[in-house]
Coordinates of C-alpha atoms in Angstrom, one line a residue:
X1 CA 23.5 4.8 -83.5
X2 CA 21.5 6.9 -81.1
X3 CA 22.8 7.3 -77.6
X4 CA 20.3 6.5 -74.8
X5 CA 20.5 8.8 -71.8
X6 CA 21.0 6.9 -68.6
X7 CA 18.9 7.6 -65.5
X8 CA 20.6 9.6 -62.8
X9 CA 21.7 7.5 -59.9
X10 CA 19.1 7.0 -57.2
X11 CA 19.8 8.9 -54.0
X12 CA 20.7 6.7 -51.0
X13 CA 17.8 6.3 -48.5
X14 CA 17.8 8.6 -45.5
X15 CA 19.2 7.4 -42.2
X16 CA 16.7 5.6 -40.0
X17 CA 15.3 7.8 -37.3
X18 CA 16.8 7.5 -33.9
X19 CA 15.5 4.6 -31.8
X20 CA 13.1 5.6 -29.1
X21 CA 14.1 5.1 -25.5
X22 CA 14.1 1.7 -23.9
X23 CA 10.6 0.3 -24.1
X24 CA 8.8 -0.3 -20.8
X25 CA 9.1 -3.9 -19.8
X26 CA 5.7 -5.5 -19.8
X27 CA 5.5 -6.7 -16.1
X28 CA 7.3 -3.6 -14.8
X29 CA 4.7 -1.5 -16.6
X30 CA 1.8 -3.4 -14.9
X31 CA 3.4 -3.1 -11.5
X32 CA 4.1 0.6 -12.0
X33 CA 0.4 1.1 -12.8
X34 CA -0.7 -0.6 -9.6
X35 CA 1.8 1.4 -7.5
X36 CA 0.7 4.7 -9.1
X37 CA -3.0 4.0 -8.5
X38 CA -2.3 3.3 -4.8
X39 CA 0.0 6.4 -4.6
X40 CA -2.8 8.6 -6.1
X41 CA -5.4 7.2 -3.8
X42 CA -3.2 7.7 -0.7
X43 CA -2.4 11.3 -1.7
X44 CA -6.0 12.1 -2.4
X45 CA -7.2 10.7 0.9
X46 CA -4.5 12.5 2.8
X47 CA -5.5 15.8 1.3
X48 CA -9.2 15.4 2.0
X49 CA -9.2 13.4 5.3
X50 CA -10.0 16.3 7.6
X51 CA -12.9 17.4 5.3
X52 CA -14.2 13.8 5.1
X53 CA -13.9 13.3 8.9
X54 CA -16.7 15.9 9.4
X55 CA -19.0 14.4 6.8
X56 CA -21.5 11.5 7.1
X57 CA -20.2 8.1 6.2
X58 CA -16.7 8.7 7.5
X59 CA -16.9 5.7 9.7
X60 CA -16.9 3.4 6.7
X61 CA -13.4 4.9 5.8
X62 CA -12.2 5.0 9.4
X63 CA -13.1 1.3 9.9
X64 CA -10.5 0.4 7.3
X65 CA -7.9 1.8 9.7
X66 CA -9.3 0.4 12.9
X67 CA -9.8 3.8 14.5
X68 CA -11.3 7.2 14.0
X69 CA -8.2 8.9 15.3
X70 CA -7.1 11.3 12.6
X71 CA -3.5 11.4 13.9
X72 CA -3.2 7.6 13.6
X73 CA -4.8 7.6 10.1
X74 CA -2.6 10.4 8.9
X75 CA 0.5 8.6 10.1
X76 CA -0.4 5.4 8.3
X77 CA -1.3 7.4 5.1
X78 CA 2.0 9.2 5.2
X79 CA 3.9 5.9 5.5
X80 CA 1.9 4.2 2.8
X81 CA 2.4 7.1 0.4
X82 CA 6.2 7.2 1.1
X83 CA 6.4 3.4 0.6
X84 CA 4.5 3.6 -2.7
X85 CA 6.7 6.5 -3.9
X86 CA 9.8 4.3 -3.0
X87 CA 8.3 1.4 -5.0
X88 CA 7.6 3.8 -8.0
X89 CA 11.3 4.9 -7.9
X90 CA 12.5 1.3 -7.8
X91 CA 10.3 0.3 -10.8
X92 CA 11.3 3.3 -12.9
X93 CA 15.0 2.5 -12.2
X94 CA 14.3 -1.1 -13.2
X95 CA 12.5 0.0 -16.4
X96 CA 15.5 2.2 -17.3
X97 CA 17.6 -0.9 -17.5
X98 CA 15.2 -2.6 -19.9
X99 CA 15.0 -5.7 -17.7
X100 CA 11.6 -7.1 -16.7
X101 CA 10.5 -8.5 -13.4
X102 CA 9.1 -12.0 -13.1
X103 CA 6.8 -13.8 -10.6
X104 CA 8.3 -15.3 -7.5
X105 CA 7.9 -19.0 -7.0
X106 CA 6.5 -19.8 -3.6
X107 CA 9.2 -21.1 -1.2
X108 CA 8.5 -24.3 0.7
X109 CA 9.3 -24.3 4.3
X110 CA 12.4 -26.2 5.2
X111 CA 11.9 -28.7 8.0
X112 CA 13.0 -27.2 11.3
X113 CA 15.5 -29.3 13.3
X114 CA 14.3 -30.5 16.6
X115 CA 16.3 -29.0 19.5
X116 CA 18.3 -31.4 21.6
X117 CA 17.2 -32.0 25.2
X118 CA 18.7 -29.3 27.4
X119 CA 21.2 -30.5 30.0
X120 CA 20.3 -29.9 33.6
X121 CA 21.9 -26.7 34.8
X122 CA 23.2 -26.3 38.3
X123 CA 21.0 -24.2 40.5
X124 CA 22.0 -20.5 40.6
X125 CA 21.8 -18.5 43.7
X126 CA 18.8 -16.2 43.9
X127 CA 19.4 -12.8 42.5
X128 CA 19.5 -9.9 45.0
X129 CA 16.6 -7.5 44.7
X130 CA 17.4 -4.5 42.6
X131 CA 17.8 -1.3 44.6
X132 CA 17.5 1.0 41.6
X133 CA 15.3 0.9 38.6
X134 CA 17.1 0.8 35.3
X135 CA 16.5 3.8 33.1
X136 CA 14.1 3.2 30.3
X137 CA 15.9 3.1 27.0
X138 CA 15.1 5.9 24.6
X139 CA 12.9 5.0 21.6
X140 CA 14.8 4.3 18.4
X141 CA 14.7 6.8 15.7
X142 CA 11.5 6.6 13.8
X143 CA 9.3 5.4 16.7
X144 CA 6.6 7.7 18.1
X145 CA 5.1 7.7 21.5
X146 CA 2.1 5.9 20.1
X147 CA 4.3 2.9 19.0
X148 CA 4.1 3.9 15.3
X149 CA 7.3 3.4 13.3
X150 CA 8.1 5.7 10.4
X151 CA 11.2 4.6 8.4
X152 CA 13.4 7.1 6.7
X153 CA 13.2 7.4 2.9
X154 CA 16.5 5.6 2.6
X155 CA 15.2 2.8 4.8
X156 CA 12.1 2.5 2.6
X157 CA 14.2 2.4 -0.6
X158 CA 16.3 -0.5 0.9
X159 CA 13.2 -2.3 2.1
X160 CA 11.6 -2.1 -1.4
X161 CA 14.8 -3.4 -3.0
X162 CA 15.1 -6.4 -0.6
X163 CA 11.4 -7.3 -0.2
X164 CA 9.3 -9.2 -2.7
X165 CA 7.0 -6.7 -4.6
X166 CA 3.9 -8.5 -3.5
X167 CA 4.7 -8.0 0.1
X168 CA 5.6 -4.3 -0.5
X169 CA 2.2 -3.9 -2.2
X170 CA 0.5 -5.6 0.7
X171 CA 2.3 -3.2 3.2
X172 CA 1.1 -0.2 1.2
X173 CA -2.5 -1.5 1.1
X174 CA -2.4 -2.1 4.9
X175 CA -1.2 1.5 5.5
X176 CA -3.7 3.0 3.1
X177 CA -6.7 1.0 4.4
X178 CA -7.3 -0.6 1.0
X179 CA -10.1 -3.2 1.1
X180 CA -12.0 -5.0 -1.6
X181 CA -15.2 -3.0 -1.1
X182 CA -13.4 0.3 -2.0
X183 CA -11.8 -1.1 -5.2
X184 CA -13.0 -1.6 -8.7
X185 CA -13.4 -5.2 -9.6
X186 CA -10.6 -4.9 -12.2
X187 CA -8.2 -3.2 -9.9
X188 CA -8.8 -5.6 -7.0
X189 CA -8.0 -8.4 -9.5
X190 CA -4.7 -6.6 -10.3
X191 CA -3.9 -6.5 -6.6
X192 CA -4.6 -10.1 -6.1
X193 CA -2.4 -11.0 -9.1
X194 CA 0.5 -9.0 -7.9
X195 CA 0.3 -10.3 -4.3
X196 CA -0.1 -13.9 -5.4
X197 CA 2.6 -13.9 -8.1
X198 CA 5.2 -11.5 -6.7
X199 CA 5.8 -12.7 -3.2
X200 CA 2.4 -13.1 -1.5
X201 CA 1.0 -10.7 1.2
X202 CA -2.7 -11.2 0.5
X203 CA -3.4 -13.0 3.8
X204 CA -2.0 -10.1 5.8
X205 CA -4.3 -7.6 4.0
X206 CA -7.4 -9.7 4.6
X207 CA -6.4 -10.4 8.2
X208 CA -5.9 -6.7 8.9
X209 CA -9.3 -5.9 7.4
X210 CA -10.9 -8.3 9.9
X211 CA -8.8 -7.0 12.8
X212 CA -9.5 -3.4 12.0
X213 CA -13.2 -3.9 11.8
X214 CA -13.2 -5.6 15.3
X215 CA -11.0 -2.8 16.7
X216 CA -13.2 -0.1 15.3
X217 CA -16.3 -1.9 16.6
X218 CA -14.8 -1.8 20.1
X219 CA -13.8 1.8 19.8
X220 CA -17.4 2.7 18.8
X221 CA -18.8 0.7 21.7
X222 CA -17.2 3.2 24.1
X223 CA -19.1 6.1 22.5
X224 CA -22.5 7.0 24.0
X225 CA -24.0 7.8 20.6
X226 CA -22.8 5.0 18.4
X227 CA -23.3 5.1 14.7
X228 CA -23.9 1.8 13.0
X229 CA -24.0 3.0 9.4
X230 CA -20.6 1.6 8.5
X231 CA -21.4 -2.0 9.3
X232 CA -23.7 -3.0 6.4
X233 CA -23.2 -0.3 3.7
X234 CA -24.0 -1.4 0.1
X235 CA -21.4 -1.1 -2.6
X236 CA -23.2 1.8 -4.1
X237 CA -23.3 3.6 -0.7
X238 CA -19.5 3.0 -0.3
X239 CA -19.0 4.6 -3.8
X240 CA -21.0 7.6 -2.7
X241 CA -19.0 8.1 0.5
X242 CA -15.7 7.8 -1.2
X243 CA -16.8 9.4 -4.5
X244 CA -15.0 6.8 -6.6
X245 CA -13.6 3.3 -6.4
X246 CA -9.9 2.8 -6.2
X247 CA -8.8 2.2 -9.7
X248 CA -10.9 5.2 -10.9
X249 CA -9.7 8.8 -11.0
X250 CA -10.1 10.2 -7.4
X251 CA -13.1 12.4 -6.8
X252 CA -13.9 14.4 -3.7
X253 CA -17.7 14.2 -3.3
X254 CA -17.6 17.0 -0.8
X255 CA -16.2 19.4 -3.3
X256 CA -19.1 21.4 -4.9
X257 CA -17.4 21.8 -8.2
X258 CA -16.7 18.0 -8.4
X259 CA -20.2 17.2 -7.4
X260 CA -21.6 19.4 -10.2
X261 CA -19.1 17.9 -12.8
X262 CA -20.1 14.3 -11.9
X263 CA -23.8 14.8 -11.4
X264 CA -26.0 12.9 -13.8
X265 CA -27.6 14.9 -16.6

């Protein structure tokens, strides 16, 4: 009887490759994209503000801040950038845990109790006129002489952790002067979604846009040679002034190299 050779044993399959790092949670990834677009816009505007201030059309940017004062605009840009960076840190830390973030249900206002009628108080003798003026308290840390408050990075980190993300995004938009006319349609829709589903804040952004336009209008009224170009600029004109829409890669239209690179063929 002929012996039949047996096949050699099949080698065991190789070990599966190591699993990749924790996948980015879906909602955190979308929020991180929004935060990074705002962060990139703020940094770009901060770096180019002085150059832009000397160029035509700057009033359309300044009107978003309610003033043409570079010191004021720079202060707001700095605070908006630092808040956006704090939000980015928070979202990255959340992503590292693998846990997603979910929309915040709007909270209904609880009925406020009516105060009881105050009891009549006995008449107090008239206070004696003060002979000395009390010393004015020193400004708390973070406040400037112009009434602008700049939190510390630690304060911003705490605020981001304790504040609904929609309200944090709204605060960043207010400091960076973000308005619908300067955004791509898609990115403005993203901002609306975030503010509406993650804690609100949209009303404050829209109210500030109206208030800043009125404040800038009054500021311009005091100038002998007023420039009206910012009032009714078309969307195409706004794109030319800014060089891009927020949501697109930032471009400085005053940079000759960038102008050549983006010029039509």
